[in-house]
Short mmCIF file of C-alpha atoms and ligand atoms in Angstrom, two decimals:
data_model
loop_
_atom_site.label_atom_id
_atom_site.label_comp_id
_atom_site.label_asym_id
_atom_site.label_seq_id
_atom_site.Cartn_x
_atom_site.Cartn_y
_atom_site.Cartn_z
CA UNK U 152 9.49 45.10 82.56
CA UNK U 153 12.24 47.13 81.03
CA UNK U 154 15.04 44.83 80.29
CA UNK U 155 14.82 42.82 77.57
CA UNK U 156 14.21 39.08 78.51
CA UNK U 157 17.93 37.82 78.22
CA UNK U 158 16.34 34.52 76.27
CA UNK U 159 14.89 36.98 73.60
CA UNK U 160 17.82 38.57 73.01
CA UNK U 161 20.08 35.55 72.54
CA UNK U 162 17.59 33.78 69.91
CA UNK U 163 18.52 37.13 67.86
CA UNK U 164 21.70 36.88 68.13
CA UNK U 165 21.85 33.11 66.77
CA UNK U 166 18.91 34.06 63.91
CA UNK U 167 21.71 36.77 62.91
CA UNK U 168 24.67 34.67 63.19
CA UNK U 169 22.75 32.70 60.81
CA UNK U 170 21.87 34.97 58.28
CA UNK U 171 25.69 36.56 58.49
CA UNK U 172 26.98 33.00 57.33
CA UNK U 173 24.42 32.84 54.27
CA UNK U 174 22.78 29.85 55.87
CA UNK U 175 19.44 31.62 56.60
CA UNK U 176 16.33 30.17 55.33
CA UNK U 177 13.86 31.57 53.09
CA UNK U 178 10.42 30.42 52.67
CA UNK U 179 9.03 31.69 48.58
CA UNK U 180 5.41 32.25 48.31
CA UNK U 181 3.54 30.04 45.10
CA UNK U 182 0.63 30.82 43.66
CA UNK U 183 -1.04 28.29 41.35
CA UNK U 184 -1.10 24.66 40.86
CA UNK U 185 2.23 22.59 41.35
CA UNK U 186 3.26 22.69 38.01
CA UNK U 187 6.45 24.11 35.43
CA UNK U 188 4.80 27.58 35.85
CA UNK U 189 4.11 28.58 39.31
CA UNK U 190 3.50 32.01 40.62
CA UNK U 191 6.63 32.55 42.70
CA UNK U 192 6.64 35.44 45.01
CA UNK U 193 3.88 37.00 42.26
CA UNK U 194 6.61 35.75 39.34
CA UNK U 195 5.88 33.43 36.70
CA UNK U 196 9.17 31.14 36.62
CA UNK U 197 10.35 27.75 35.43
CA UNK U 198 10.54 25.56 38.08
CA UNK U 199 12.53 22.59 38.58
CA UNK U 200 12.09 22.20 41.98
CA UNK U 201 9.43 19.99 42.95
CA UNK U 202 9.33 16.12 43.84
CA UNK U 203 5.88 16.43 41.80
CA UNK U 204 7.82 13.37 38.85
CA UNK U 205 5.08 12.58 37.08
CA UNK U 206 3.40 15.70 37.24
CA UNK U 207 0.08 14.34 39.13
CA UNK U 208 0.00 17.13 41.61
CA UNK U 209 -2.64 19.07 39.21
CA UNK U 210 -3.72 16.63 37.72
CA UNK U 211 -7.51 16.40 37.08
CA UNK U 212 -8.46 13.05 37.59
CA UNK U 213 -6.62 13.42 41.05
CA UNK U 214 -8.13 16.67 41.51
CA UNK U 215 -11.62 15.49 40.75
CA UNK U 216 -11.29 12.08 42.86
CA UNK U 217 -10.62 14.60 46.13
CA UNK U 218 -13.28 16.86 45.44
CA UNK U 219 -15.68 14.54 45.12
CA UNK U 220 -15.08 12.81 48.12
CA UNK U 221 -15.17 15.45 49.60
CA UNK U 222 -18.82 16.56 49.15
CA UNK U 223 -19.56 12.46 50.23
CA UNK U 224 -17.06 12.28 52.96
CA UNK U 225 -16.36 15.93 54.04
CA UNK U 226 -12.97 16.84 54.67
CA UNK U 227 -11.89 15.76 58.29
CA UNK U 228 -11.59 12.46 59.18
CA UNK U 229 -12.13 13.35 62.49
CA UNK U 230 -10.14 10.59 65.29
CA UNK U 231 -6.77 8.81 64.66
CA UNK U 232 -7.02 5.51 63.21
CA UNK U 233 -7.19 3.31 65.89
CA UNK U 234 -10.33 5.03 67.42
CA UNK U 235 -12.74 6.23 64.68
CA UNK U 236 -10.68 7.54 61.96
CA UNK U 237 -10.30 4.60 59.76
CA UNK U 238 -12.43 5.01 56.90
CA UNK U 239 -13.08 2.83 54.25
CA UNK U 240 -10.53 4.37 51.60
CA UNK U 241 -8.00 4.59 53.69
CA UNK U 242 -8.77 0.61 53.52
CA UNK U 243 -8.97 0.99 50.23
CA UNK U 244 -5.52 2.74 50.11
CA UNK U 245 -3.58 0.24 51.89
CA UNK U 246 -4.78 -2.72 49.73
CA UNK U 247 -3.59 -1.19 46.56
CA UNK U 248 -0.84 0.08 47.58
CA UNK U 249 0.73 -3.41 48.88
CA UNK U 250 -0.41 -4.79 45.54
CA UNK U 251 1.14 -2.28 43.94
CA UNK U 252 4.64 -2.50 45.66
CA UNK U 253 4.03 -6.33 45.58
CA UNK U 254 4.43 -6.50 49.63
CA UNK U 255 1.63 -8.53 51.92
CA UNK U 256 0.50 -5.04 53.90
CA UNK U 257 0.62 -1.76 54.00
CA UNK U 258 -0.04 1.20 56.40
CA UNK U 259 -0.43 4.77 55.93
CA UNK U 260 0.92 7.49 57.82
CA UNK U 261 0.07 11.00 57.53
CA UNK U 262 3.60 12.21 56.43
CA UNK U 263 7.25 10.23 55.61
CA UNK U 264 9.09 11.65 58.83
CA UNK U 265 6.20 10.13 60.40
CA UNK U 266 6.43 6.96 58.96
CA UNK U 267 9.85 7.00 59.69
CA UNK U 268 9.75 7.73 63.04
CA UNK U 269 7.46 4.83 63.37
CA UNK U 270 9.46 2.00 61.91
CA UNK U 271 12.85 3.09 63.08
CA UNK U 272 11.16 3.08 66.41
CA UNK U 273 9.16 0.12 66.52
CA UNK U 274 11.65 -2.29 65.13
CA UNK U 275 14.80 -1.04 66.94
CA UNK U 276 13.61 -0.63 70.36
CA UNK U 277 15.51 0.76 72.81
CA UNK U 278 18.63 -1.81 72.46
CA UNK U 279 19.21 -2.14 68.91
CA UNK U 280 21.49 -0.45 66.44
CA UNK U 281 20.48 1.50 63.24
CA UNK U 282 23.71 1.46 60.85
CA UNK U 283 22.64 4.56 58.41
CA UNK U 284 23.96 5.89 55.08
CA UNK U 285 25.67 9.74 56.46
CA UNK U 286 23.88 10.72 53.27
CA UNK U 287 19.86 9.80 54.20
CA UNK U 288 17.15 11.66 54.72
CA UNK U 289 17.34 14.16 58.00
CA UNK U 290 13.82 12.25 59.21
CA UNK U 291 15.77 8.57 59.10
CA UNK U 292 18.32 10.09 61.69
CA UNK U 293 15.64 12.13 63.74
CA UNK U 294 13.66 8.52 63.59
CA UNK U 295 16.59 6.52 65.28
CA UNK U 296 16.64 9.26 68.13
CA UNK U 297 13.39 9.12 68.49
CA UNK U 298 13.95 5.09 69.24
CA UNK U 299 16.78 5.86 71.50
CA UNK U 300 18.83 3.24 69.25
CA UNK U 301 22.62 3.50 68.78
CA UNK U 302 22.81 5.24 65.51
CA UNK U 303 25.83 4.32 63.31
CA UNK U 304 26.73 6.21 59.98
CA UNK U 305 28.68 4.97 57.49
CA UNK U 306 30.16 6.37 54.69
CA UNK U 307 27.89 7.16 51.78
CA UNK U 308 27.86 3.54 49.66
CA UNK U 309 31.02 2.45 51.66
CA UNK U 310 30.09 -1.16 51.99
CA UNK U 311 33.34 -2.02 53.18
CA UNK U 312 33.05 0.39 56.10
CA UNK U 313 29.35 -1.00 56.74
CA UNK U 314 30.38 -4.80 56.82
CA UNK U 315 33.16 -3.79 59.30
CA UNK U 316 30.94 -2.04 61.73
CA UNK U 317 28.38 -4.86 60.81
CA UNK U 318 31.28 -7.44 62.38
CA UNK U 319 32.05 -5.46 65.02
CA UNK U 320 28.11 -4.83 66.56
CA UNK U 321 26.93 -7.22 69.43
CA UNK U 322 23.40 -5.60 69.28
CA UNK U 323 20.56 -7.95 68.83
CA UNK U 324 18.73 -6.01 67.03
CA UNK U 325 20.31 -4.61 63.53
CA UNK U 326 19.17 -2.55 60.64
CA UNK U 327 20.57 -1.12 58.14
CA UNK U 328 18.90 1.90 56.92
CA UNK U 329 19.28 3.69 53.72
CA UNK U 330 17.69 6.62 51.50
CA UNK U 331 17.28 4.25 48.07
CA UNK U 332 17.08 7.25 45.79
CA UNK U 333 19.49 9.91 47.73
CA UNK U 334 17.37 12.66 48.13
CA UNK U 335 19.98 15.48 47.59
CA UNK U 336 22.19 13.29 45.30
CA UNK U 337 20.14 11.72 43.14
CA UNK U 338 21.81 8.46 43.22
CA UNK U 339 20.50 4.64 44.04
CA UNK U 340 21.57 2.78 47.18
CA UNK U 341 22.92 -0.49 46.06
CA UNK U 342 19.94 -2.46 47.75
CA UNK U 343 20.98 -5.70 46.62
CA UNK U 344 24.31 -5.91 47.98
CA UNK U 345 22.23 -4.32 51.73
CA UNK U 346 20.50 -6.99 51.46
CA UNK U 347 23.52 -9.68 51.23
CA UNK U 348 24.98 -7.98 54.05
CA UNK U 349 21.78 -7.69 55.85
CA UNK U 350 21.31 -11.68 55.42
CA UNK U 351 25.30 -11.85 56.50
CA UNK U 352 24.82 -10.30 60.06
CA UNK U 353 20.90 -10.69 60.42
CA UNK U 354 19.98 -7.11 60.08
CA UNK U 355 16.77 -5.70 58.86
CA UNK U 356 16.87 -3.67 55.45
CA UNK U 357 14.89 -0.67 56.13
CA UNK U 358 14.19 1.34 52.46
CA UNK U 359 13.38 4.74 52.19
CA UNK U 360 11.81 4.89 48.77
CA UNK U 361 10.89 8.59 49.21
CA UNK U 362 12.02 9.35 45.23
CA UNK U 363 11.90 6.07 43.62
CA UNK U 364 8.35 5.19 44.18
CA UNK U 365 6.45 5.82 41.03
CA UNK U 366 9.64 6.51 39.36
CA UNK U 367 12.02 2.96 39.05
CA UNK U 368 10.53 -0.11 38.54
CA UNK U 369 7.84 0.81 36.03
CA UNK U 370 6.69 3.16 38.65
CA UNK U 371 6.56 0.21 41.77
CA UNK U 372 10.04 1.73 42.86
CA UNK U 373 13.28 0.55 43.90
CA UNK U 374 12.50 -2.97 45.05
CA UNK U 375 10.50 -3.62 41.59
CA UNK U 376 13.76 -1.73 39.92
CA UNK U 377 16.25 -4.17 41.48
CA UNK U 378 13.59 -7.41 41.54
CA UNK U 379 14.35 -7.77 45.79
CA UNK U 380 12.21 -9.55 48.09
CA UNK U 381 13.01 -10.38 51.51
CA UNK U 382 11.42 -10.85 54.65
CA UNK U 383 13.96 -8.82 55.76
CA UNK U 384 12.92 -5.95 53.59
CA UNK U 385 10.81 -3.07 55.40
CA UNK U 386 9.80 -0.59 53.17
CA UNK U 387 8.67 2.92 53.39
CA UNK U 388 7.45 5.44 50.44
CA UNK U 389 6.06 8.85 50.93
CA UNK U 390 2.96 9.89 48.80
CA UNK U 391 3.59 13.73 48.50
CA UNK U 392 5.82 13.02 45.41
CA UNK U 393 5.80 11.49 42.36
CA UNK U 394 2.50 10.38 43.48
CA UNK U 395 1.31 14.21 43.73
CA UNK U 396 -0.86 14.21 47.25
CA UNK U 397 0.40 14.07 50.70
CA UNK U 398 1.16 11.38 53.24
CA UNK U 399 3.50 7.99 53.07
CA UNK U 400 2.96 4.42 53.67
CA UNK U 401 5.69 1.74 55.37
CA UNK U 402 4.94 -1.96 53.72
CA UNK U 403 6.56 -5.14 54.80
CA UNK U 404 6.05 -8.61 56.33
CA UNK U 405 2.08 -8.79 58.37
CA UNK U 406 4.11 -9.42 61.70
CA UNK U 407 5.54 -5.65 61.13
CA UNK U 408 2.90 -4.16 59.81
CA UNK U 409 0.52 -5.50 62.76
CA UNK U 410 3.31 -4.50 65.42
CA UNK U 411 3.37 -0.61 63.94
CA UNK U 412 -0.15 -0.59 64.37
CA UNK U 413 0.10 -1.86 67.85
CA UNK U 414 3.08 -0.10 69.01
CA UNK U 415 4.06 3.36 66.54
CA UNK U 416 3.23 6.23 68.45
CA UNK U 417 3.62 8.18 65.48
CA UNK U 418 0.52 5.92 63.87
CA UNK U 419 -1.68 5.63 66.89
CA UNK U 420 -1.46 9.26 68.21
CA UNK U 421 -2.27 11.09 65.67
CA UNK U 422 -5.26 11.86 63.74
CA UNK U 423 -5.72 9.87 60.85
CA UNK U 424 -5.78 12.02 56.92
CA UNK U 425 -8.60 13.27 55.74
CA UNK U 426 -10.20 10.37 53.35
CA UNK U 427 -10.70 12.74 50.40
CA UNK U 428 -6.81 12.00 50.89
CA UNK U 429 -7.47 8.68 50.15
CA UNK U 430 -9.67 9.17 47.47
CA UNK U 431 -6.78 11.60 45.69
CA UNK U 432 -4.44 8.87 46.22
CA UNK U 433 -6.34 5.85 44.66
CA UNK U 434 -6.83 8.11 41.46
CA UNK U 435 -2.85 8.68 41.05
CA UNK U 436 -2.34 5.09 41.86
CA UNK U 437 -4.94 4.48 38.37
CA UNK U 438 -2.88 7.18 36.78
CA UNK U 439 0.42 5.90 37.38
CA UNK U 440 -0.49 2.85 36.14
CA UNK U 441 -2.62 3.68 33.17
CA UNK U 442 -0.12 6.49 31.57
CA UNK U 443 3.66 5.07 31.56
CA UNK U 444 4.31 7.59 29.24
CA UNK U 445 4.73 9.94 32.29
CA UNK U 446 7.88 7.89 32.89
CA UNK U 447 8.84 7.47 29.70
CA UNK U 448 8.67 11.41 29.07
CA UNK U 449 10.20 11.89 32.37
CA UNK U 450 13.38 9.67 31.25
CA UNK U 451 13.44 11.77 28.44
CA UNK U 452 14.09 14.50 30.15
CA UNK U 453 16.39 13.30 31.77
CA UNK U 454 18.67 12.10 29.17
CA UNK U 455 17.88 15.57 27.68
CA UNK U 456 19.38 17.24 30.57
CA UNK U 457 22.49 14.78 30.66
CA UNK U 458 23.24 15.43 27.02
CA UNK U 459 22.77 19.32 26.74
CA UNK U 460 24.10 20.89 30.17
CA UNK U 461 27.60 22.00 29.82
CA UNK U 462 27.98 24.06 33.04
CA UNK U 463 30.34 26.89 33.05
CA UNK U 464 30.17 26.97 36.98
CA UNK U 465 29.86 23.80 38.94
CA UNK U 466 29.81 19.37 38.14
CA UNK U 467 26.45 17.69 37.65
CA UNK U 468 26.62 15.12 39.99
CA UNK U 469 26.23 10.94 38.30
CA UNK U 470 22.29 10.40 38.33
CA UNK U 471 20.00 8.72 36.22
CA UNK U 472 16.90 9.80 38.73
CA UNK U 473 14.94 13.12 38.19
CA UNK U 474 17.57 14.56 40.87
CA UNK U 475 19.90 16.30 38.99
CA UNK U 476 22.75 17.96 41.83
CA UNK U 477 24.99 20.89 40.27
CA UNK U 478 27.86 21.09 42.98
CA UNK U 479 28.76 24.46 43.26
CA UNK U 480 30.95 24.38 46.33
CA UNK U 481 30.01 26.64 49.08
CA UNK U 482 26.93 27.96 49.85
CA UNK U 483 27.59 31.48 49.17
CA UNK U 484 28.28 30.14 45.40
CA UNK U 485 24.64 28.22 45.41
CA UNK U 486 22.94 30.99 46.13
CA UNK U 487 24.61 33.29 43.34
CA UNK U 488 24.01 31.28 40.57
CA UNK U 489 20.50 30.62 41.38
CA UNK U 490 19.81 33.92 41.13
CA UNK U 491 21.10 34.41 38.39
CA UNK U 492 19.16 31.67 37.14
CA UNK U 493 16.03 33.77 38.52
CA UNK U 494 17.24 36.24 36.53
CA UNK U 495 16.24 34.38 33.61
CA UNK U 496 13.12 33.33 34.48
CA UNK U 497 14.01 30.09 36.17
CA UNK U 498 13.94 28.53 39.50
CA UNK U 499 16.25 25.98 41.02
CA UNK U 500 16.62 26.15 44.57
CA UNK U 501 19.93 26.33 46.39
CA UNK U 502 20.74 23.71 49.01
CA UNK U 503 23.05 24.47 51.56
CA UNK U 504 24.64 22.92 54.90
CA UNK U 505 23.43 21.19 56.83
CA UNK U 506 21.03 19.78 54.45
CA UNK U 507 24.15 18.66 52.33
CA UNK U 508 27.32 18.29 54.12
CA UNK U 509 29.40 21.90 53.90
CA UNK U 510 31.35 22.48 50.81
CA UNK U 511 28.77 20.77 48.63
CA UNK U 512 26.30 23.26 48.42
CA UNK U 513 24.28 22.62 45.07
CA UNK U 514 21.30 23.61 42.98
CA UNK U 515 18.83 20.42 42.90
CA UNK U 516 17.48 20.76 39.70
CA UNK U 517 14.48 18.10 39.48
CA UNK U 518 12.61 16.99 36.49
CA UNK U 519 9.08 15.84 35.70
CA UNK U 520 7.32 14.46 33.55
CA UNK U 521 5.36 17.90 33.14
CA UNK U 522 8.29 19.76 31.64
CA UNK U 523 7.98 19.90 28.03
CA UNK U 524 11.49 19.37 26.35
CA UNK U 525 11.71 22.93 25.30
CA UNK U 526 11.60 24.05 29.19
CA UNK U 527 14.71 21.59 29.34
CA UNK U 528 16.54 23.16 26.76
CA UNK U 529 15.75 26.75 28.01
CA UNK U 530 17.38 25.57 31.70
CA UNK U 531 20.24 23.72 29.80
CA UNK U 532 21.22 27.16 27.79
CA UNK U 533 20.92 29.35 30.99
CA UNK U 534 23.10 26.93 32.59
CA UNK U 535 25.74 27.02 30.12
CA UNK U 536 25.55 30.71 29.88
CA UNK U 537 26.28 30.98 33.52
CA UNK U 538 29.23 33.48 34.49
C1 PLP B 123 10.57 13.90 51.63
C2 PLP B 123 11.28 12.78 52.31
C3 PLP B 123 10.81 12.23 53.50
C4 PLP B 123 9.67 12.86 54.26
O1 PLP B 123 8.46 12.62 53.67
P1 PLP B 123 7.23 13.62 53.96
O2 PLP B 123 6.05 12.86 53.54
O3 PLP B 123 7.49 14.83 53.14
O4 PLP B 123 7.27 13.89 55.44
C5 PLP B 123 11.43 11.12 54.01
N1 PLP B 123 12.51 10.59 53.39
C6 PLP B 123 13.01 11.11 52.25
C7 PLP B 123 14.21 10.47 51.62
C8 PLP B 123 12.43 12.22 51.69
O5 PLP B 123 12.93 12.78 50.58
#
């Protein structure tokens, strides 16, 4: 064949269209634990750019817990859940982790978009309607496709907007679905007034707790942080942040949690985590609870940040969660000053459309409770320095 296969050619031709407008993506090598200091791309940098809050990604009671289940369990778990993949920590797993969020049951998934997929599917069926926050997570959106629901977006925290297209839906089936800590924003959903409205029109309130679980709340997330409870309430939180490991869990009323078992394709068609998982997981659950000066340090931070960054270039966005957005505009802009921030030794990735919506490219600084307050102050004077 001489020609060149015409379908070849035109993926080029979009990849380069991409990189022309800046928007290309980048993956950066790490060496080393999750931690302040990784080995980026063979550098040693700050980093403030993992969802690792409470800094139990290397930690060594987690650490230990995995590896020693893994010489009992080995590493695979082998089948999904449903066939012979269920082992007893995942058990385990599931009974703490309702305790914990003070739910009756829990179930975990291997990953949050998967958990999301699941309960966006499962309780919208084909005929309901999933009224969504335009600022949530990418997987809540991809979730609704996947359900074949009507999606509606509303304007981020416009509760006006949502009680009007609340009042206007004939669907049987309603939910309103929301981020509760915005993942590029940093801000909290006002969950109590969902839940009014959800009680209103007789919606569902599903919660995406991706980056307030093990933060808010004394570390039992946005629920504890707000003191809801509802039937209503279906809850999702992933486990590859603040609690340092991998994987999610959805929580809610036993008549959900027994239909996602029956019904989520996304739970039953997959093969269950590997328990050593598990076993990593129950240790940061004891850690979480045992050391709430991780959250205490972490709010620190925090306020340390708020007080002592006096950007040149750019607004820090309102937060009071480890998500600290620096606006800078367009993308091109992002992408300038975090290099020059890698110039100095630190890293803060730049987030561009259509992760954010275009014109609010940022740098999403995150904190953890691993940063020492010096590591603060040496991000704060680069930023201020900033040309
Ligand atoms: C990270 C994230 C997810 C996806 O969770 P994974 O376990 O990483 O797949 C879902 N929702 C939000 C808001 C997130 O930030």
């Amino acid at each position: 064949m001489s020609e060149e296969w015409h379908a070849l050619r035109r993926l080029r031709c979009d990849l380069a269209t991409r990189r022309e407008a800046g928007l290309e993506r980048k993956r950066h090598t790490v060496d080393g634990p999750c931690g302040p200091r990784p080995l980026i791309d063979g550098r040693p940098l700050l980093a403030f750019a993992s969802n690792d809050y409470l800094g139990l990604a290397g930690h060594p009671q987690v650490a230990r817990a995995a590896s020693e289940a893994a010489l009992l369990y080995g590493v695979g778990a082998g089948a999904s859940h449903l066939i012979s993949g269920h082992h007893v920590l995942h058990d385990a797993l599931e009974q703490r982790l309702a305790q914990w969020i003070g739910l009756p049951r829990a179930l975990t998934f291997s990953a949050g978009y998967m958990a999301n997929a699941a309960a966006l599917t499962v309780l919208a069926q084909r005929h309901g309607e999933i009224f969504a926050d335009r600022l949530n997570h990418a997987s809540l959106n991809d979730g609704a496709r996947l359900a074949r629901a009507r999606l509606v977006r509303y304007g981020h925290g416009d509760l006006a907007q949502l009680e009007r297209l609340l009042a206007a839906s004939r669907a049987l089936c309603k939910i309103i679905a929301t981020d509760a800590v915005f993942s590029m924003d940093g801000d909290i959903a006002p969950l109590p007034e969902l839940l009014a409205l959800c009680e209103r029109y007789d919606a569902w309130l599903y919660v995406d707790d991706a980056h307030g679980f093990g933060v808010l709340g004394e570390g039992r997330g946005t629920l504890a942080h707000f003191r809801l409870a509802s039937p209503r309430i279906v809850y999702m939180a992933t486990l590859g942040k603040a609690a340092g490991v991998a994987g999610a869990f959805v929580a809610g009323a036993e008549e959900v949690m027994e239909t996602l078992l029956q019904q989520a394709h996304s739970y039953i068609y997959t093969t269950a985590q590997p328990p050593l998982l598990a076993a990593a997981l129950l240790a940061a659950l004891d850690v979480m609870a045992a050391e709430p000066q991780r959250r205490v340090a972490l709010m620190r931070r925090i306020d340390m940040l708020r007080s002592a960054a006096r950007p040149r270039r750019g607004k820090l966005l309102e937060s009071s969660t480890p998500i600290q957005p620096l606006v800078l505009g367009d993308a091109a802009a992002a992408v300038e000053v975090a290099e020059q921030l890698g110039q100095r030794g630190i890293w803060v990735p730049a987030i561009r459309p259509p992760t954010v919506p275009s014109g609010t490219a940022r740098l999403r600084i995150s904190l953890s409770a691993a940063h020492g307050e010096a590591d603060v102050l040496a991000l704060c004077g680069a930023l201020n320095e900033l040309a």
